């Protein structure tokens, strides 16, 4: 018996790369999967039928899947995606928000359209699909349907620690971490968990970065073989988070890099100083900030000429 038998999943952006790995892994464990993919370029232009390839790979291995060619940046199409899962398979249990694009440039060279496009796919796409899934999960919870809803989002190192040339992508991925924490609180009472993974893999996205290496699809690495940058390295983690076993895990950010699974610790207080119930005085802050907060000599930083 598969650990996801009887479950129905949507995986966005699963026509290629990491998402394809997730869709195949969920299907391998018994889930019926709606493979969503717009099928455009790595920068989000155009459209195509990449979803069909993943569906075929799943069907070839005896799994069940159907394609959806919608754009997650389109709010209504996210509603249609949820409806497709319900119409095709009778319900929805698992949503994996994975679709993504990149449009890298240093902020002074980045057109505002490239900021908006990246935010639309990653942030609004994750929000919109979660919005429709949340409505459905809440209705099901009220009706006592016993669905253990799962939303699994996707962040990245850029969102958690910044990355030069990715002010749009890093902002989007940090927003997805924040969204995860909020949805985890909002949906807990409906029996839904909301977590976020930070994957890695040599995909079309990393191939845009100088020296990163050539992209390959997850099915290029045979089952049982290990490659440190196999796009499907994080997929078993996704399958487990989607399963009933992981019902106690909520609001977590978990990276999966190479052969490691890393539970992240969020923003936490590092140093606290107190004014003693008096207003702070900016002219006197320097000494205390240097010695008590940063532990440096109060000399100030010298900035290079622009
Ligand atoms: N590759 C890495 O090392 C890495 C690291 C951290 C996070 N990620 C994240 O993993 C996710 C998957 O990326 P990947 O590396 O597999 O890249 P990829 O380009 O191989 O896959 C992304 C998929 O999303 C699809 N997509 C893009 N815009 C879409 C839209 N509007 N609607 C529906 N589908 C859309 C693309 O067609 C593509 O198939 C992304 O969210 C990415 O930011 C990747």
Coordinates of C-alpha atoms and ligand atoms in Angstrom, one line a residue:
X1 CA 0.0 0.0 0.0
X2 CA 1.3 3.5 -0.9
X3 CA 1.7 6.2 1.7
X4 CA -0.4 8.5 -0.5
X5 CA -3.0 6.0 -1.7
X6 CA -6.4 7.7 -2.3
X7 CA -4.9 11.3 -2.2
X8 CA -5.3 13.8 -4.9
X9 CA -2.5 16.3 -5.5
X10 CA -1.9 19.4 -7.6
X11 CA 1.8 20.3 -8.4
X12 CA 2.3 23.6 -10.1
X13 CA 5.1 24.0 -12.6
X14 CA 5.6 20.2 -12.8
X15 CA 6.2 20.0 -16.5
X16 CA 9.9 20.3 -15.8
X17 CA 12.6 20.2 -13.2
X18 CA 11.9 20.0 -9.5
X19 CA 8.1 20.0 -9.9
X20 CA 8.3 17.1 -12.3
X21 CA 10.2 15.2 -9.6
X22 CA 7.5 16.0 -7.0
X23 CA 4.7 14.9 -9.3
X24 CA 6.4 11.6 -10.1
X25 CA 7.2 11.0 -6.5
X26 CA 3.6 11.7 -5.3
X27 CA 2.3 9.4 -8.0
X28 CA 4.8 6.7 -7.1
X29 CA 3.3 6.7 -3.6
X30 CA -0.3 6.4 -4.9
X31 CA -1.5 10.0 -5.3
X32 CA -3.5 11.0 -8.3
X33 CA -1.8 14.1 -9.7
X34 CA -2.9 17.1 -11.6
X35 CA 0.3 18.2 -13.4
X36 CA 0.1 22.0 -13.9
X37 CA 2.5 23.8 -16.2
X38 CA 2.2 26.9 -18.3
X39 CA 5.0 25.5 -20.5
X40 CA 6.7 28.9 -21.1
X41 CA 10.4 29.8 -21.0
X42 CA 12.5 30.1 -17.9
X43 CA 11.7 33.8 -17.9
X44 CA 8.0 33.2 -18.2
X45 CA 7.4 34.0 -21.9
X46 CA 5.2 31.9 -24.1
X47 CA 3.3 28.7 -23.3
X48 CA 3.4 25.1 -24.2
X49 CA 2.5 21.5 -23.3
X50 CA 5.4 20.5 -21.0
X51 CA 2.7 19.1 -18.6
X52 CA 2.0 16.3 -21.1
X53 CA 5.5 14.9 -20.8
X54 CA 5.3 14.5 -17.0
X55 CA 1.8 13.0 -17.3
X56 CA 3.1 10.5 -19.8
X57 CA 6.1 9.6 -17.5
X58 CA 3.6 9.0 -14.6
X59 CA 1.2 6.9 -16.7
X60 CA 4.1 4.9 -18.1
X61 CA 5.0 3.8 -14.6
X62 CA 1.4 2.9 -13.8
X63 CA 0.3 6.1 -12.0
X64 CA -2.6 8.4 -12.6
X65 CA -2.2 12.0 -13.7
X66 CA -3.8 14.6 -15.9
X67 CA -2.5 17.8 -17.4
X68 CA -3.4 21.4 -16.7
X69 CA -1.8 24.2 -18.8
X70 CA -2.9 27.1 -16.7
X71 CA -0.9 30.1 -15.6
X72 CA -0.7 30.4 -11.8
X73 CA -0.2 34.1 -12.1
X74 CA -3.8 34.3 -13.3
X75 CA -6.1 34.2 -10.3
X76 CA -9.1 32.7 -12.1
X77 CA -7.0 29.9 -13.6
X78 CA -5.9 28.9 -10.1
X79 CA -9.6 28.5 -9.3
X80 CA -10.1 26.4 -12.4
X81 CA -7.0 24.3 -11.4
X82 CA -8.6 23.4 -8.0
X83 CA -11.9 22.6 -9.8
X84 CA -10.1 20.4 -12.3
X85 CA -8.7 18.2 -9.5
X86 CA -12.2 17.9 -7.9
X87 CA -14.0 17.3 -11.2
X88 CA -11.4 14.7 -12.3
X89 CA -10.6 12.8 -9.1
X90 CA -13.5 13.8 -6.8
X91 CA -11.5 15.8 -4.2
X92 CA -8.2 17.6 -3.4
X93 CA -5.8 16.8 -0.6
X94 CA -2.4 18.2 -1.5
X95 CA -1.2 21.4 -3.1
X96 CA 2.4 21.8 -4.0
X97 CA 3.2 25.4 -5.1
X98 CA 6.3 25.0 -7.1
X99 CA 6.0 27.0 -10.4
X100 CA 8.7 29.6 -10.8
X101 CA 10.6 31.9 -13.2
X102 CA 13.7 34.0 -12.9
X103 CA 14.6 37.4 -14.5
X104 CA 17.9 38.3 -12.8
X105 CA 19.6 41.7 -12.9
X106 CA 21.1 44.0 -10.4
X107 CA 18.4 46.3 -9.1
X108 CA 19.6 49.3 -11.0
X109 CA 19.4 47.4 -14.3
X110 CA 16.1 45.6 -13.5
X111 CA 13.0 46.8 -15.4
X112 CA 9.9 47.1 -13.2
X113 CA 8.1 44.6 -15.4
X114 CA 10.7 42.0 -14.4
X115 CA 10.0 42.7 -10.8
X116 CA 6.2 42.4 -11.3
X117 CA 6.5 39.2 -13.5
X118 CA 8.5 37.3 -10.9
X119 CA 6.3 38.5 -8.0
X120 CA 3.2 37.5 -10.0
X121 CA 4.3 33.9 -10.6
X122 CA 5.8 33.1 -7.3
X123 CA 3.9 35.2 -4.7
X124 CA 0.5 35.8 -6.3
X125 CA 0.5 32.3 -7.9
X126 CA 1.2 30.7 -4.5
X127 CA -1.3 33.0 -2.8
X128 CA -4.1 32.4 -5.4
X129 CA -3.9 28.7 -5.5
X130 CA -3.7 28.5 -1.7
X131 CA -6.8 30.8 -1.6
X132 CA -8.9 28.5 -3.6
X133 CA -7.5 25.4 -1.9
X134 CA -8.1 26.9 1.5
X135 CA -11.8 27.7 0.7
X136 CA -12.2 24.1 -0.4
X137 CA -10.4 22.6 2.6
X138 CA -12.5 24.8 5.0
X139 CA -15.7 23.7 3.4
X140 CA -14.6 20.0 3.6
X141 CA -13.6 20.4 7.3
X142 CA -17.0 22.0 8.1
X143 CA -18.7 19.1 6.4
X144 CA -16.6 16.6 8.4
X145 CA -15.1 15.1 5.2
X146 CA -11.9 14.2 7.1
X147 CA -9.5 15.6 4.5
X148 CA -6.0 16.1 5.9
X149 CA -5.2 19.1 3.6
X150 CA -1.6 19.9 2.8
X151 CA -0.1 23.0 1.2
X152 CA 3.6 22.8 0.5
X153 CA 5.3 26.0 -0.8
X154 CA 8.7 26.6 -2.3
X155 CA 11.3 29.1 -1.1
X156 CA 15.0 29.3 -1.9
X157 CA 18.4 30.3 -0.4
X158 CA 17.9 33.7 -2.1
X159 CA 14.7 34.3 -0.2
X160 CA 16.3 33.3 3.2
X161 CA 19.7 34.9 2.8
X162 CA 19.6 37.3 -0.2
X163 CA 21.4 36.9 -3.6
X164 CA 23.1 39.5 -5.7
X165 CA 21.1 40.1 -8.9
X166 CA 17.8 38.6 -7.6
X167 CA 16.0 41.4 -5.9
X168 CA 12.8 40.3 -7.5
X169 CA 13.2 36.5 -6.9
X170 CA 14.7 36.9 -3.4
X171 CA 11.8 39.2 -2.4
X172 CA 9.3 36.7 -3.8
X173 CA 10.9 33.7 -2.1
X174 CA 11.0 35.6 1.3
X175 CA 7.4 36.5 0.9
X176 CA 6.5 32.9 0.3
X177 CA 8.2 32.0 3.6
X178 CA 6.1 34.7 5.4
X179 CA 2.9 33.5 3.6
X180 CA 3.6 30.0 4.8
X181 CA 3.8 31.0 8.4
X182 CA 0.5 32.9 8.1
X183 CA -1.4 30.2 6.3
X184 CA -0.2 27.7 8.8
X185 CA -1.9 29.7 11.5
X186 CA -5.0 30.4 9.5
X187 CA -5.7 26.8 8.4
X188 CA -4.6 24.7 11.4
X189 CA -8.1 24.6 12.7
X190 CA -9.3 23.1 9.5
X191 CA -6.8 20.2 9.8
X192 CA -4.5 21.6 7.1
X193 CA -0.8 21.9 7.4
X194 CA 1.2 24.5 5.5
X195 CA 4.9 24.1 5.1
X196 CA 7.6 25.3 2.8
X197 CA 10.6 23.6 1.3
X198 CA 13.8 25.0 -0.1
X199 CA 15.0 22.6 -2.8
X200 CA 18.0 22.5 -5.1
X201 CA 18.7 21.0 -8.5
X202 CA 20.3 21.6 -11.8
X203 CA 17.3 22.9 -13.7
X204 CA 16.5 25.6 -16.3
X205 CA 16.5 28.1 -13.5
X206 CA 20.0 27.3 -12.2
X207 CA 21.3 27.0 -15.8
X208 CA 20.8 30.8 -16.1
X209 CA 23.5 31.3 -13.5
X210 CA 27.1 31.4 -14.8
X211 CA 29.1 28.3 -13.9
X212 CA 26.1 26.4 -12.4
X213 CA 26.2 23.5 -14.9
X214 CA 23.8 22.2 -17.4
X215 CA 20.2 21.5 -16.5
X216 CA 18.8 17.9 -16.5
X217 CA 15.4 16.5 -15.8
X218 CA 14.8 14.4 -12.7
X219 CA 14.0 11.3 -14.9
X220 CA 17.5 11.5 -16.3
X221 CA 18.8 10.0 -13.0
X222 CA 17.8 6.4 -12.6
X223 CA 15.8 5.4 -9.5
X224 CA 18.1 4.4 -6.7
X225 CA 21.0 6.4 -8.1
X226 CA 22.2 9.6 -6.3
X227 CA 23.3 12.9 -7.9
X228 CA 23.9 15.8 -5.5
X229 CA 22.0 18.2 -7.8
X230 CA 19.2 15.9 -9.0
X231 CA 16.1 18.0 -9.2
X232 CA 14.1 15.3 -7.4
X233 CA 16.3 15.2 -4.3
X234 CA 13.7 17.1 -2.3
X235 CA 10.7 15.1 -3.7
X236 CA 10.7 12.4 -1.0
X237 CA 10.5 15.2 1.6
X238 CA 7.5 16.6 -0.3
X239 CA 5.8 13.2 -0.4
X240 CA 6.4 12.7 3.4
X241 CA 5.1 16.2 4.2
X242 CA 2.0 15.4 2.1
X243 CA 1.3 12.2 4.0
X244 CA -0.7 11.6 7.1
X245 CA 2.5 10.8 9.0
X246 CA 3.5 14.5 8.8
X247 CA 0.3 15.8 10.3
X248 CA 2.2 17.3 13.3
X249 CA 4.5 19.4 11.1
X250 CA 3.0 22.9 10.5
X251 CA 4.5 26.3 9.6
X252 CA 8.0 24.9 9.0
X253 CA 10.7 26.0 6.5
X254 CA 12.7 22.9 5.5
X255 CA 15.6 23.0 3.0
X256 CA 16.7 19.9 1.1
X257 CA 20.2 20.4 -0.3
X258 CA 22.3 17.7 -1.8
X259 CA 21.8 14.8 0.6
X260 CA 20.8 17.0 3.5
X261 CA 17.4 17.9 5.1
X262 CA 17.7 21.1 7.1
X263 CA 15.1 22.4 9.4
X264 CA 15.4 26.2 9.4
X265 CA 15.1 28.5 12.4
X266 CA 13.2 31.7 11.6
X267 CA 13.9 35.2 12.6
X268 CA 14.6 35.2 16.3
X269 CA 15.7 37.8 18.9
X270 CA 19.5 38.0 19.0
X271 CA 20.2 41.0 21.3
X272 CA 17.8 43.1 23.3
X273 CA 18.7 46.4 25.0
X274 CA 16.3 48.5 27.0
X275 CA 15.8 52.2 27.5
X276 CA 14.5 51.9 31.0
X277 CA 11.0 53.2 30.2
X278 CA 12.4 56.4 28.7
X279 CA 12.4 57.6 25.1
X280 CA 15.5 56.6 23.1
X281 CA 17.9 59.5 22.3
X282 CA 19.4 59.1 18.9
X283 CA 22.5 61.1 19.9
X284 CA 23.2 58.7 22.7
X285 CA 22.4 55.5 20.9
X286 CA 25.8 55.1 19.2
X287 CA 27.7 54.0 22.2
X288 CA 25.2 51.4 23.4
X289 CA 24.5 50.1 19.8
X290 CA 28.3 49.6 19.3
X291 CA 29.1 48.0 22.6
X292 CA 25.9 46.2 23.6
X293 CA 24.3 45.3 20.3
X294 CA 27.1 44.9 17.7
X295 CA 30.1 44.5 20.0
X296 CA 32.3 46.9 17.9
X297 CA 34.2 50.1 18.6
X298 CA 31.9 53.1 18.0
X299 CA 33.8 54.4 15.0
X300 CA 31.2 54.1 12.3
X301 CA 31.5 52.6 8.8
X302 CA 33.4 54.2 6.0
X303 CA 31.5 53.9 2.7
X304 CA 33.2 53.7 -0.7
X305 CA 32.6 56.5 -3.2
X306 CA 29.7 55.7 -5.4
Ligands
LIG1 N1 16.7 24.8 -9.1 C1 17.1 25.2 -7.9 O1 18.2 24.9 -7.4 C2 16.1 25.8 -7.0 C3 16.5 26.3 -5.7 C4 15.6 26.9 -4.9 C5 14.3 27.0 -5.3 N2 13.9 26.6 -6.5 C6 12.5 26.7 -6.9 O2 12.0 25.5 -7.3 C7 10.8 25.7 -8.2 C8 11.0 24.9 -9.5 O3 12.0 25.5 -10.2 P1 13.0 24.6 -11.2 O4 14.4 24.9 -10.7 O5 12.6 23.2 -11.2 O6 12.8 25.3 -12.6 P2 12.1 24.8 -13.9 O7 12.2 26.0 -14.9 O8 12.7 23.5 -14.4 O9 10.6 24.5 -13.5 C9 9.7 25.6 -13.2 C10 8.4 25.2 -13.9 O10 7.4 26.2 -13.6 C11 6.7 26.4 -14.8 N3 6.0 27.7 -14.7 C12 6.6 28.9 -14.8 N4 5.7 29.9 -14.7 C13 4.5 29.3 -14.6 C14 3.2 29.8 -14.4 N5 3.0 31.1 -14.4 N6 2.2 28.9 -14.3 C15 2.5 27.6 -14.3 N7 3.7 27.0 -14.4 C16 4.7 27.9 -14.6 C17 7.7 26.3 -15.9 O11 7.1 26.1 -17.1 C18 8.6 25.2 -15.4 O12 8.2 23.9 -16.0 C19 10.8 27.2 -8.4 O13 9.8 27.8 -7.5 C20 12.2 27.7 -8.0 O14 12.2 29.0 -7.7 C21 14.7 26.0 -7.4

